[in-house]
Amino acid sequence: SWVVEHHKKNLILELERPKKASSILDNIKIPRKVKLGDAEKTSIKTGSNSQEDRRFRINLAELQRMYMRKLQSKLIKHTVDMRYTLKETEDWEETLRQYIKASKDYDYMTACSTRERDPFLASGEYWIDHAVLLDAIASVGQDFISFPFETIRSTDSWRDKKDNSGISEARNQGNRKLASKSFRKRLWIAVLGGAFLLGPMWLMVLHHTLYTALVSTTVAVALFGLLMAWRLERDTDVLASTAAYAAVLVVFVGLDTQGS
């Protein structure tokens, strides 16, 4: 259908091989027959690069976008029919409820993309995902590989058969990783905040001139404002944090000019 035609290029993407392989097995070509589960499947052939290992990524969130597009098309048809006939069409309320729920579900999928591993991506970077993808591709047939695929850069190393990572971490292990990640994030924020405060202060003390104080304050406030605009979402938060930081540096400038 036209919906599949419209979304097909984002359903399956081919991964570029990372510059540094995770193990020597990543550089070994797949044999003519690979065993997946209990059955032997034909390995991937790619024209001149016959039997070369290729890995793919399936974006399950794209299926939700397809579902939303179908519901939107139905709602458009409902709206046009009602405007033309001046009568309510059947089940337009249910279609609208489904579309609202689908939009909320997609927002949840978008939020999951910030996790350490996105549960709505089946990526060939992980061995189990790679094996399942190979099994599915082999069941379709060799012609599948001749289709054009968009390529994207791998975000992780390609794992070998020793990899047994699941879709998500076990709860205890995931909580420990989350706590460690949160601590590292807070630590970097503390270091960065200290650098933004102590850097201009040291510069004003070592170079005791009004010109140095004004230039260092201007540059520091500008960089801090750019950082806040990048990390914060609300405009008022960006303005408030930048103004507070500028106020602290103005105190340094005032003390520096009084000392001069």
PDB file of N, CA and C in Angstrom, residues 1-100:
ATOM      1  N   SER A   1       0.837  -1.186   0.000  1.00  0.00           N
ATOM      2  CA  SER A   1       0.000   0.000   0.000  1.00  0.00           C
ATOM      3  C   SER A   1       0.878   1.243   0.000  1.00  0.00           C
ATOM      4  N   TRP A   2       0.224   2.414  -0.182  1.00  0.00           N
ATOM      5  CA  TRP A   2       0.993   3.658  -0.234  1.00  0.00           C
ATOM      6  C   TRP A   2       1.626   3.974   1.113  1.00  0.00           C
ATOM      7  N   VAL A   3       1.022   3.496   2.225  1.00  0.00           N
ATOM      8  CA  VAL A   3       1.592   3.757   3.543  1.00  0.00           C
ATOM      9  C   VAL A   3       2.941   3.058   3.692  1.00  0.00           C
ATOM     10  N   VAL A   4       3.001   1.797   3.259  1.00  0.00           N
ATOM     11  CA  VAL A   4       4.266   1.061   3.311  1.00  0.00           C
ATOM     12  C   VAL A   4       5.290   1.703   2.384  1.00  0.00           C
ATOM     13  N   GLU A   5       4.847   2.100   1.209  1.00  0.00           N
ATOM     14  CA  GLU A   5       5.753   2.745   0.253  1.00  0.00           C
ATOM     15  C   GLU A   5       6.326   4.033   0.838  1.00  0.00           C
ATOM     16  N   HIS A   6       5.508   4.755   1.586  1.00  0.00           N
ATOM     17  CA  HIS A   6       5.936   6.023   2.165  1.00  0.00           C
ATOM     18  C   HIS A   6       6.938   5.835   3.295  1.00  0.00           C
ATOM     19  N   HIS A   7       6.804   4.749   4.058  1.00  0.00           N
ATOM     20  CA  HIS A   7       7.639   4.558   5.250  1.00  0.00           C
ATOM     21  C   HIS A   7       8.718   3.491   5.072  1.00  0.00           C
ATOM     22  N   LYS A   8       8.799   2.861   3.921  1.00  0.00           N
ATOM     23  CA  LYS A   8       9.656   1.685   3.782  1.00  0.00           C
ATOM     24  C   LYS A   8      11.135   1.978   4.019  1.00  0.00           C
ATOM     25  N   LYS A   9      11.611   3.160   3.629  1.00  0.00           N
ATOM     26  CA  LYS A   9      13.045   3.432   3.739  1.00  0.00           C
ATOM     27  C   LYS A   9      13.513   3.547   5.187  1.00  0.00           C
ATOM     28  N   ASN A  10      12.574   3.828   6.115  1.00  0.00           N
ATOM     29  CA  ASN A  10      12.946   3.954   7.526  1.00  0.00           C
ATOM     30  C   ASN A  10      12.664   2.690   8.334  1.00  0.00           C
ATOM     31  N   LEU A  11      12.074   1.680   7.700  1.00  0.00           N
ATOM     32  CA  LEU A  11      11.768   0.452   8.425  1.00  0.00           C
ATOM     33  C   LEU A  11      13.036  -0.346   8.729  1.00  0.00           C
ATOM     34  N   ILE A  12      13.880  -0.517   7.728  1.00  0.00           N
ATOM     35  CA  ILE A  12      15.114  -1.284   7.882  1.00  0.00           C
ATOM     36  C   ILE A  12      16.259  -0.444   7.350  1.00  0.00           C
ATOM     37  N   LEU A  13      17.272  -0.245   8.179  1.00  0.00           N
ATOM     38  CA  LEU A  13      18.461   0.515   7.813  1.00  0.00           C
ATOM     39  C   LEU A  13      19.677  -0.386   7.916  1.00  0.00           C
ATOM     40  N   GLU A  14      20.628  -0.179   7.034  1.00  0.00           N
ATOM     41  CA  GLU A  14      21.863  -0.958   7.074  1.00  0.00           C
ATOM     42  C   GLU A  14      22.905  -0.223   7.889  1.00  0.00           C
ATOM     43  N   LEU A  15      23.588  -0.960   8.752  1.00  0.00           N
ATOM     44  CA  LEU A  15      24.597  -0.375   9.635  1.00  0.00           C
ATOM     45  C   LEU A  15      25.962  -0.357   8.955  1.00  0.00           C
ATOM     46  N   GLU A  16      26.643   0.757   9.074  1.00  0.00           N
ATOM     47  CA  GLU A  16      28.022   0.827   8.618  1.00  0.00           C
ATOM     48  C   GLU A  16      28.907   0.111   9.630  1.00  0.00           C
ATOM     49  N   ARG A  17      29.867  -0.628   9.122  1.00  0.00           N
ATOM     50  CA  ARG A  17      30.764  -1.354  10.028  1.00  0.00           C
ATOM     51  C   ARG A  17      31.595  -0.353  10.829  1.00  0.00           C
ATOM     52  N   PRO A  18      31.643  -0.502  12.143  1.00  0.00           N
ATOM     53  CA  PRO A  18      32.457   0.424  12.944  1.00  0.00           C
ATOM     54  C   PRO A  18      33.933   0.286  12.596  1.00  0.00           C
ATOM     55  N   LYS A  19      34.655   1.361  12.781  1.00  0.00           N
ATOM     56  CA  LYS A  19      36.073   1.357  12.421  1.00  0.00           C
ATOM     57  C   LYS A  19      36.856   0.360  13.245  1.00  0.00           C
ATOM     58  N   LYS A  20      36.476   0.215  14.515  1.00  0.00           N
ATOM     59  CA  LYS A  20      37.158  -0.716  15.391  1.00  0.00           C
ATOM     60  C   LYS A  20      36.194  -1.815  15.777  1.00  0.00           C
ATOM     61  N   ALA A  21      36.449  -3.044  15.334  1.00  0.00           N
ATOM     62  CA  ALA A  21      35.554  -4.161  15.623  1.00  0.00           C
ATOM     63  C   ALA A  21      35.667  -4.561  17.071  1.00  0.00           C
ATOM     64  N   SER A  22      34.559  -5.097  17.625  1.00  0.00           N
ATOM     65  CA  SER A  22      34.560  -5.505  19.018  1.00  0.00           C
ATOM     66  C   SER A  22      35.371  -6.769  19.239  1.00  0.00           C
ATOM     67  N   SER A  23      35.509  -7.602  18.217  1.00  0.00           N
ATOM     68  CA  SER A  23      36.296  -8.822  18.344  1.00  0.00           C
ATOM     69  C   SER A  23      36.724  -9.266  16.958  1.00  0.00           C
ATOM     70  N   ILE A  24      37.601 -10.240  16.929  1.00  0.00           N
ATOM     71  CA  ILE A  24      38.114 -10.735  15.647  1.00  0.00           C
ATOM     72  C   ILE A  24      37.017 -11.412  14.838  1.00  0.00           C
ATOM     73  N   LEU A  25      35.965 -11.900  15.537  1.00  0.00           N
ATOM     74  CA  LEU A  25      34.878 -12.572  14.833  1.00  0.00           C
ATOM     75  C   LEU A  25      34.109 -11.625  13.934  1.00  0.00           C
ATOM     76  N   ASP A  26      34.140 -10.305  14.261  1.00  0.00           N
ATOM     77  CA  ASP A  26      33.408  -9.347  13.433  1.00  0.00           C
ATOM     78  C   ASP A  26      34.032  -9.182  12.065  1.00  0.00           C
ATOM     79  N   ASN A  27      35.311  -9.565  11.919  1.00  0.00           N
ATOM     80  CA  ASN A  27      35.995  -9.417  10.643  1.00  0.00           C
ATOM     81  C   ASN A  27      36.003 -10.711   9.826  1.00  0.00           C
ATOM     82  N   ILE A  28      35.389 -11.761  10.369  1.00  0.00           N
ATOM     83  CA  ILE A  28      35.342 -13.039   9.667  1.00  0.00           C
ATOM     84  C   ILE A  28      34.080 -13.093   8.823  1.00  0.00           C
ATOM     85  N   LYS A  29      34.189 -13.497   7.572  1.00  0.00           N
ATOM     86  CA  LYS A  29      33.029 -13.580   6.693  1.00  0.00           C
ATOM     87  C   LYS A  29      32.100 -14.713   7.120  1.00  0.00           C
ATOM     88  N   ILE A  30      30.802 -14.489   6.926  1.00  0.00           N
ATOM     89  CA  ILE A  30      29.821 -15.521   7.275  1.00  0.00           C
ATOM     90  C   ILE A  30      29.957 -16.684   6.308  1.00  0.00           C
ATOM     91  N   PRO A  31      29.965 -17.913   6.774  1.00  0.00           N
ATOM     92  CA  PRO A  31      30.042 -19.063   5.867  1.00  0.00           C
ATOM     93  C   PRO A  31      28.792 -19.193   5.015  1.00  0.00           C
ATOM     94  N   ARG A  32      28.873 -20.106   4.056  1.00  0.00           N
ATOM     95  CA  ARG A  32      27.757 -20.290   3.116  1.00  0.00           C
ATOM     96  C   ARG A  32      26.470 -20.667   3.839  1.00  0.00           C
ATOM     97  N   LYS A  33      26.583 -21.444   4.909  1.00  0.00           N
ATOM     98  CA  LYS A  33      25.433 -21.827   5.708  1.00  0.00           C
ATOM     99  C   LYS A  33      25.673 -21.382   7.140  1.00  0.00           C
ATOM    100  N   VAL A  34      24.691 -20.710   7.751  1.00  0.00           N
ATOM    101  CA  VAL A  34      24.784 -20.354   9.152  1.00  0.00           C
ATOM    102  C   VAL A  34      23.617 -20.998   9.866  1.00  0.00           C
ATOM    103  N   LYS A  35      23.860 -21.469  11.064  1.00  0.00           N
ATOM    104  CA  LYS A  35      22.831 -22.167  11.817  1.00  0.00           C
ATOM    105  C   LYS A  35      22.136 -21.173  12.731  1.00  0.00           C
ATOM    106  N   LEU A  36      20.851 -21.018  12.541  1.00  0.00           N
ATOM    107  CA  LEU A  36      20.047 -20.125  13.354  1.00  0.00           C
ATOM    108  C   LEU A  36      18.940 -20.951  13.992  1.00  0.00           C
ATOM    109  N   GLY A  37      19.033 -21.114  15.308  1.00  0.00           N
ATOM    110  CA  GLY A  37      18.070 -21.979  15.997  1.00  0.00           C
ATOM    111  C   GLY A  37      18.360 -23.426  15.672  1.00  0.00           C
ATOM    112  N   ASP A  38      17.342 -24.124  15.192  1.00  0.00           N
ATOM    113  CA  ASP A  38      17.499 -25.541  14.874  1.00  0.00           C
ATOM    114  C   ASP A  38      17.587 -25.802  13.381  1.00  0.00           C
ATOM    115  N   ALA A  39      17.532 -24.732  12.582  1.00  0.00           N
ATOM    116  CA  ALA A  39      17.537 -24.933  11.134  1.00  0.00           C
ATOM    117  C   ALA A  39      18.670 -24.155  10.501  1.00  0.00           C
ATOM    118  N   GLU A  40      19.169 -24.686   9.368  1.00  0.00           N
ATOM    119  CA  GLU A  40      20.204 -23.994   8.625  1.00  0.00           C
ATOM    120  C   GLU A  40      19.561 -23.064   7.616  1.00  0.00           C
ATOM    121  N   LYS A  41      20.069 -21.814   7.600  1.00  0.00           N
ATOM    122  CA  LYS A  41      19.558 -20.817   6.682  1.00  0.00           C
ATOM    123  C   LYS A  41      20.685 -20.359   5.768  1.00  0.00           C
ATOM    124  N   THR A  42      20.301 -19.951   4.580  1.00  0.00           N
ATOM    125  CA  THR A  42      21.288 -19.476   3.629  1.00  0.00           C
ATOM    126  C   THR A  42      21.839 -18.140   4.079  1.00  0.00           C
ATOM    127  N   SER A  43      23.141 -17.970   4.023  1.00  0.00           N
ATOM    128  CA  SER A  43      23.752 -16.725   4.462  1.00  0.00           C
ATOM    129  C   SER A  43      23.504 -15.630   3.445  1.00  0.00           C
ATOM    130  N   ILE A  44      23.795 -14.393   3.842  1.00  0.00           N
ATOM    131  CA  ILE A  44      23.541 -13.232   3.006  1.00  0.00           C
ATOM    132  C   ILE A  44      24.594 -13.140   1.903  1.00  0.00           C
ATOM    133  N   LYS A  45      24.134 -12.902   0.679  1.00  0.00           N
ATOM    134  CA  LYS A  45      25.028 -12.658  -0.446  1.00  0.00           C
ATOM    135  C   LYS A  45      24.756 -11.250  -0.954  1.00  0.00           C
ATOM    136  N   THR A  46      25.814 -10.537  -1.272  1.00  0.00           N
ATOM    137  CA  THR A  46      25.673  -9.140  -1.651  1.00  0.00           C
ATOM    138  C   THR A  46      26.443  -8.845  -2.914  1.00  0.00           C
ATOM    139  N   GLY A  47      26.112  -9.478  -3.991  1.00  0.00           N
ATOM    140  CA  GLY A  47      26.759  -9.175  -5.264  1.00  0.00           C
ATOM    141  C   GLY A  47      28.233  -9.488  -5.224  1.00  0.00           C
ATOM    142  N   SER A  48      29.053  -8.450  -5.436  1.00  0.00           N
ATOM    143  CA  SER A  48      30.507  -8.641  -5.455  1.00  0.00           C
ATOM    144  C   SER A  48      31.045  -8.938  -4.075  1.00  0.00           C
ATOM    145  N   ASN A  49      30.313  -8.523  -3.023  1.00  0.00           N
ATOM    146  CA  ASN A  49      30.743  -8.785  -1.659  1.00  0.00           C
ATOM    147  C   ASN A  49      30.031 -10.021  -1.123  1.00  0.00           C
ATOM    148  N   SER A  50      30.064 -11.095  -1.893  1.00  0.00           N
ATOM    149  CA  SER A  50      29.372 -12.309  -1.524  1.00  0.00           C
ATOM    150  C   SER A  50      29.859 -12.823  -0.183  1.00  0.00           C
ATOM    151  N   GLN A  51      28.887 -13.242   0.658  1.00  0.00           N
ATOM    152  CA  GLN A  51      29.150 -13.852   1.955  1.00  0.00           C
ATOM    153  C   GLN A  51      29.747 -12.865   2.959  1.00  0.00           C
ATOM    154  N   GLU A  52      29.788 -11.594   2.655  1.00  0.00           N
ATOM    155  CA  GLU A  52      30.314 -10.629   3.616  1.00  0.00           C
ATOM    156  C   GLU A  52      29.267 -10.340   4.678  1.00  0.00           C
ATOM    157  N   ASP A  53      29.706 -10.184   5.903  1.00  0.00           N
ATOM    158  CA  ASP A  53      28.800  -9.932   7.014  1.00  0.00           C
ATOM    159  C   ASP A  53      28.197  -8.546   6.878  1.00  0.00           C
ATOM    160  N   ARG A  54      26.860  -8.477   6.873  1.00  0.00           N
ATOM    161  CA  ARG A  54      26.144  -7.209   6.859  1.00  0.00           C
ATOM    162  C   ARG A  54      25.163  -7.205   8.022  1.00  0.00           C
ATOM    163  N   ARG A  55      24.990  -6.053   8.610  1.00  0.00           N
ATOM    164  CA  ARG A  55      24.091  -5.963   9.749  1.00  0.00           C
ATOM    165  C   ARG A  55      23.087  -4.828   9.531  1.00  0.00           C
ATOM    166  N   PHE A  56      21.900  -5.024  10.116  1.00  0.00           N
ATOM    167  CA  PHE A  56      20.802  -4.112   9.863  1.00  0.00           C
ATOM    168  C   PHE A  56      20.177  -3.672  11.182  1.00  0.00           C
ATOM    169  N   ARG A  57      19.343  -2.656  11.085  1.00  0.00           N
ATOM    170  CA  ARG A  57      18.599  -2.165  12.248  1.00  0.00           C
ATOM    171  C   ARG A  57      17.147  -1.946  11.836  1.00  0.00           C
ATOM    172  N   ILE A  58      16.243  -2.490  12.635  1.00  0.00           N
ATOM    173  CA  ILE A  58      14.811  -2.317  12.403  1.00  0.00           C
ATOM    174  C   ILE A  58      14.267  -1.337  13.433  1.00  0.00           C
ATOM    175  N   ASN A  59      13.572  -0.328  12.948  1.00  0.00           N
ATOM    176  CA  ASN A  59      12.983   0.689  13.810  1.00  0.00           C
ATOM    177  C   ASN A  59      11.507   0.373  14.008  1.00  0.00           C
ATOM    178  N   LEU A  60      11.174  -0.193  15.167  1.00  0.00           N
ATOM    179  CA  LEU A  60       9.786  -0.549  15.450  1.00  0.00           C
ATOM    180  C   LEU A  60       8.909   0.682  15.646  1.00  0.00           C
ATOM    181  N   ALA A  61       9.510   1.793  16.019  1.00  0.00           N
ATOM    182  CA  ALA A  61       8.736   3.027  16.173  1.00  0.00           C
ATOM    183  C   ALA A  61       8.187   3.508  14.832  1.00  0.00           C
ATOM    184  N   GLU A  62       8.841   3.115  13.744  1.00  0.00           N
ATOM    185  CA  GLU A  62       8.343   3.503  12.424  1.00  0.00           C
ATOM    186  C   GLU A  62       6.995   2.838  12.146  1.00  0.00           C
ATOM    187  N   LEU A  63       6.783   1.652  12.705  1.00  0.00           N
ATOM    188  CA  LEU A  63       5.481   1.000  12.563  1.00  0.00           C
ATOM    189  C   LEU A  63       4.386   1.823  13.233  1.00  0.00           C
ATOM    190  N   GLN A  64       4.725   2.425  14.369  1.00  0.00           N
ATOM    191  CA  GLN A  64       3.746   3.284  15.038  1.00  0.00           C
ATOM    192  C   GLN A  64       3.441   4.522  14.195  1.00  0.00           C
ATOM    193  N   ARG A  65       4.450   5.042  13.520  1.00  0.00           N
ATOM    194  CA  ARG A  65       4.217   6.183  12.635  1.00  0.00           C
ATOM    195  C   ARG A  65       3.312   5.779  11.456  1.00  0.00           C
ATOM    196  N   MET A  66       3.504   4.564  10.956  1.00  0.00           N
ATOM    197  CA  MET A  66       2.615   4.062   9.917  1.00  0.00           C
ATOM    198  C   MET A  66       1.180   3.963  10.422  1.00  0.00           C
ATOM    199  N   TYR A  67       1.032   3.444  11.644  1.00  0.00           N
ATOM    200  CA  TYR A  67      -0.301   3.308  12.239  1.00  0.00           C
ATOM    201  C   TYR A  67      -0.955   4.675  12.409  1.00  0.00           C
ATOM    202  N   MET A  68      -0.175   5.664  12.847  1.00  0.00           N
ATOM    203  CA  MET A  68      -0.701   7.017  12.999  1.00  0.00           C
ATOM    204  C   MET A  68      -1.096   7.611  11.650  1.00  0.00           C
ATOM    205  N   ARG A  69      -0.305   7.331  10.620  1.00  0.00           N
ATOM    206  CA  ARG A  69      -0.633   7.841   9.289  1.00  0.00           C
ATOM    207  C   ARG A  69      -1.948   7.242   8.783  1.00  0.00           C
ATOM    208  N   LYS A  70      -2.164   5.960   9.026  1.00  0.00           N
ATOM    209  CA  LYS A  70      -3.420   5.330   8.600  1.00  0.00           C
ATOM    210  C   LYS A  70      -4.618   5.925   9.345  1.00  0.00           C
ATOM    211  N   LEU A  71      -4.455   6.131  10.653  1.00  0.00           N
ATOM    212  CA  LEU A  71      -5.542   6.727  11.418  1.00  0.00           C
ATOM    213  C   LEU A  71      -5.801   8.168  10.984  1.00  0.00           C
ATOM    214  N   GLN A  72      -4.736   8.888  10.712  1.00  0.00           N
ATOM    215  CA  GLN A  72      -4.904  10.265  10.249  1.00  0.00           C
ATOM    216  C   GLN A  72      -5.655  10.311   8.918  1.00  0.00           C
ATOM    217  N   SER A  73      -5.337   9.369   8.031  1.00  0.00           N
ATOM    218  CA  SER A  73      -6.039   9.315   6.740  1.00  0.00           C
ATOM    219  C   SER A  73      -7.530   9.039   6.939  1.00  0.00           C
ATOM    220  N   LYS A  74      -7.827   8.147   7.889  1.00  0.00           N
ATOM    221  CA  LYS A  74      -9.235   7.871   8.177  1.00  0.00           C
ATOM    222  C   LYS A  74      -9.935   9.103   8.723  1.00  0.00           C
ATOM    223  N   LEU A  75      -9.271   9.829   9.617  1.00  0.00           N
ATOM    224  CA  LEU A  75      -9.872  11.029  10.182  1.00  0.00           C
ATOM    225  C   LEU A  75     -10.084  12.098   9.117  1.00  0.00           C
ATOM    226  N   ILE A  76      -9.141  12.208   8.200  1.00  0.00           N
ATOM    227  CA  ILE A  76      -9.306  13.170   7.110  1.00  0.00           C
ATOM    228  C   ILE A  76     -10.515  12.816   6.263  1.00  0.00           C
ATOM    229  N   LYS A  77     -10.661  11.527   5.980  1.00  0.00           N
ATOM    230  CA  LYS A  77     -11.824  11.098   5.191  1.00  0.00           C
ATOM    231  C   LYS A  77     -13.119  11.351   5.951  1.00  0.00           C
ATOM    232  N   HIS A  78     -13.123  11.055   7.257  1.00  0.00           N
ATOM    233  CA  HIS A  78     -14.303  11.340   8.064  1.00  0.00           C
ATOM    234  C   HIS A  78     -14.661  12.828   7.994  1.00  0.00           C
ATOM    235  N   THR A  79     -13.654  13.676   8.138  1.00  0.00           N
ATOM    236  CA  THR A  79     -13.893  15.117   8.151  1.00  0.00           C
ATOM    237  C   THR A  79     -14.444  15.610   6.817  1.00  0.00           C
ATOM    238  N   VAL A  80     -13.848  15.142   5.731  1.00  0.00           N
ATOM    239  CA  VAL A  80     -14.317  15.561   4.404  1.00  0.00           C
ATOM    240  C   VAL A  80     -15.745  15.079   4.156  1.00  0.00           C
ATOM    241  N   ASP A  81     -16.035  13.844   4.522  1.00  0.00           N
ATOM    242  CA  ASP A  81     -17.385  13.300   4.308  1.00  0.00           C
ATOM    243  C   ASP A  81     -18.424  14.058   5.125  1.00  0.00           C
ATOM    244  N   MET A  82     -18.065  14.372   6.385  1.00  0.00           N
ATOM    245  CA  MET A  82     -19.023  15.096   7.220  1.00  0.00           C
ATOM    246  C   MET A  82     -19.265  16.507   6.699  1.00  0.00           C
ATOM    247  N   ARG A  83     -18.208  17.141   6.199  1.00  0.00           N
ATOM    248  CA  ARG A  83     -18.381  18.496   5.657  1.00  0.00           C
ATOM    249  C   ARG A  83     -19.236  18.468   4.381  1.00  0.00           C
ATOM    250  N   TYR A  84     -19.104  17.419   3.590  1.00  0.00           N
ATOM    251  CA  TYR A  84     -19.827  17.354   2.323  1.00  0.00           C
ATOM    252  C   TYR A  84     -21.278  16.934   2.532  1.00  0.00           C
ATOM    253  N   THR A  85     -21.481  15.927   3.384  1.00  0.00           N
ATOM    254  CA  THR A  85     -22.841  15.396   3.578  1.00  0.00           C
ATOM    255  C   THR A  85     -23.594  16.075   4.710  1.00  0.00           C
ATOM    256  N   LEU A  86     -22.849  16.820   5.555  1.00  0.00           N
ATOM    257  CA  LEU A  86     -23.443  17.464   6.740  1.00  0.00           C
ATOM    258  C   LEU A  86     -24.050  16.435   7.686  1.00  0.00           C
ATOM    259  N   LYS A  87     -23.492  15.218   7.661  1.00  0.00           N
ATOM    260  CA  LYS A  87     -23.924  14.154   8.556  1.00  0.00           C
ATOM    261  C   LYS A  87     -22.690  13.503   9.181  1.00  0.00           C
ATOM    262  N   GLU A  88     -22.880  13.004  10.388  1.00  0.00           N
ATOM    263  CA  GLU A  88     -21.780  12.326  11.071  1.00  0.00           C
ATOM    264  C   GLU A  88     -21.503  10.989  10.412  1.00  0.00           C
ATOM    265  N   THR A  89     -20.252  10.703  10.235  1.00  0.00           N
ATOM    266  CA  THR A  89     -19.863   9.404   9.690  1.00  0.00           C
ATOM    267  C   THR A  89     -19.762   8.392  10.820  1.00  0.00           C
ATOM    268  N   GLU A  90     -19.796   7.140  10.465  1.00  0.00           N
ATOM    269  CA  GLU A  90     -19.801   6.066  11.457  1.00  0.00           C
ATOM    270  C   GLU A  90     -18.413   5.877  12.054  1.00  0.00           C
ATOM    271  N   ASP A  91     -18.360   5.777  13.396  1.00  0.00           N
ATOM    272  CA  ASP A  91     -17.139   5.447  14.148  1.00  0.00           C
ATOM    273  C   ASP A  91     -16.056   6.523  14.065  1.00  0.00           C
ATOM    274  N   TRP A  92     -16.413   7.777  13.768  1.00  0.00           N
ATOM    275  CA  TRP A  92     -15.357   8.784  13.729  1.00  0.00           C
ATOM    276  C   TRP A  92     -14.810   9.083  15.126  1.00  0.00           C
ATOM    277  N   GLU A  93     -15.680   8.950  16.157  1.00  0.00           N
ATOM    278  CA  GLU A  93     -15.206   9.179  17.532  1.00  0.00           C
ATOM    279  C   GLU A  93     -14.171   8.139  17.938  1.00  0.00           C
ATOM    280  N   GLU A  94     -14.439   6.878  17.599  1.00  0.00           N
ATOM    281  CA  GLU A  94     -13.491   5.811  17.934  1.00  0.00           C
ATOM    282  C   GLU A  94     -12.170   6.001  17.200  1.00  0.00           C
ATOM    283  N   THR A  95     -12.232   6.415  15.955  1.00  0.00           N
ATOM    284  CA  THR A  95     -11.002   6.664  15.196  1.00  0.00           C
ATOM    285  C   THR A  95     -10.200   7.796  15.829  1.00  0.00           C
ATOM    286  N   LEU A  96     -10.892   8.826  16.284  1.00  0.00           N
ATOM    287  CA  LEU A  96     -10.211   9.947  16.936  1.00  0.00           C
ATOM    288  C   LEU A  96      -9.563   9.507  18.236  1.00  0.00           C
ATOM    289  N   ARG A  97     -10.270   8.665  19.028  1.00  0.00           N
ATOM    290  CA  ARG A  97      -9.683   8.153  20.270  1.00  0.00           C
ATOM    291  C   ARG A  97      -8.449   7.310  19.982  1.00  0.00           C
ATOM    292  N   GLN A  98      -8.509   6.482  18.960  1.00  0.00           N
ATOM    293  CA  GLN A  98      -7.355   5.661  18.593  1.00  0.00           C
ATOM    294  C   GLN A  98      -6.168   6.534  18.176  1.00  0.00           C
ATOM    295  N   TYR A  99      -6.454   7.604  17.465  1.00  0.00           N
ATOM    296  CA  TYR A  99      -5.375   8.491  17.015  1.00  0.00           C
ATOM    297  C   TYR A  99      -4.721   9.207  18.199  1.00  0.00           C
ATOM    298  N   ILE A 100      -5.532   9.646  19.162  1.00  0.00           N
ATOM    299  CA  ILE A 100      -4.982  10.303  20.355  1.00  0.00           C
ATOM    300  C   ILE A 100      -4.117   9.332  21.141  1.00  0.00           C
TER     301      ILE A 100
END
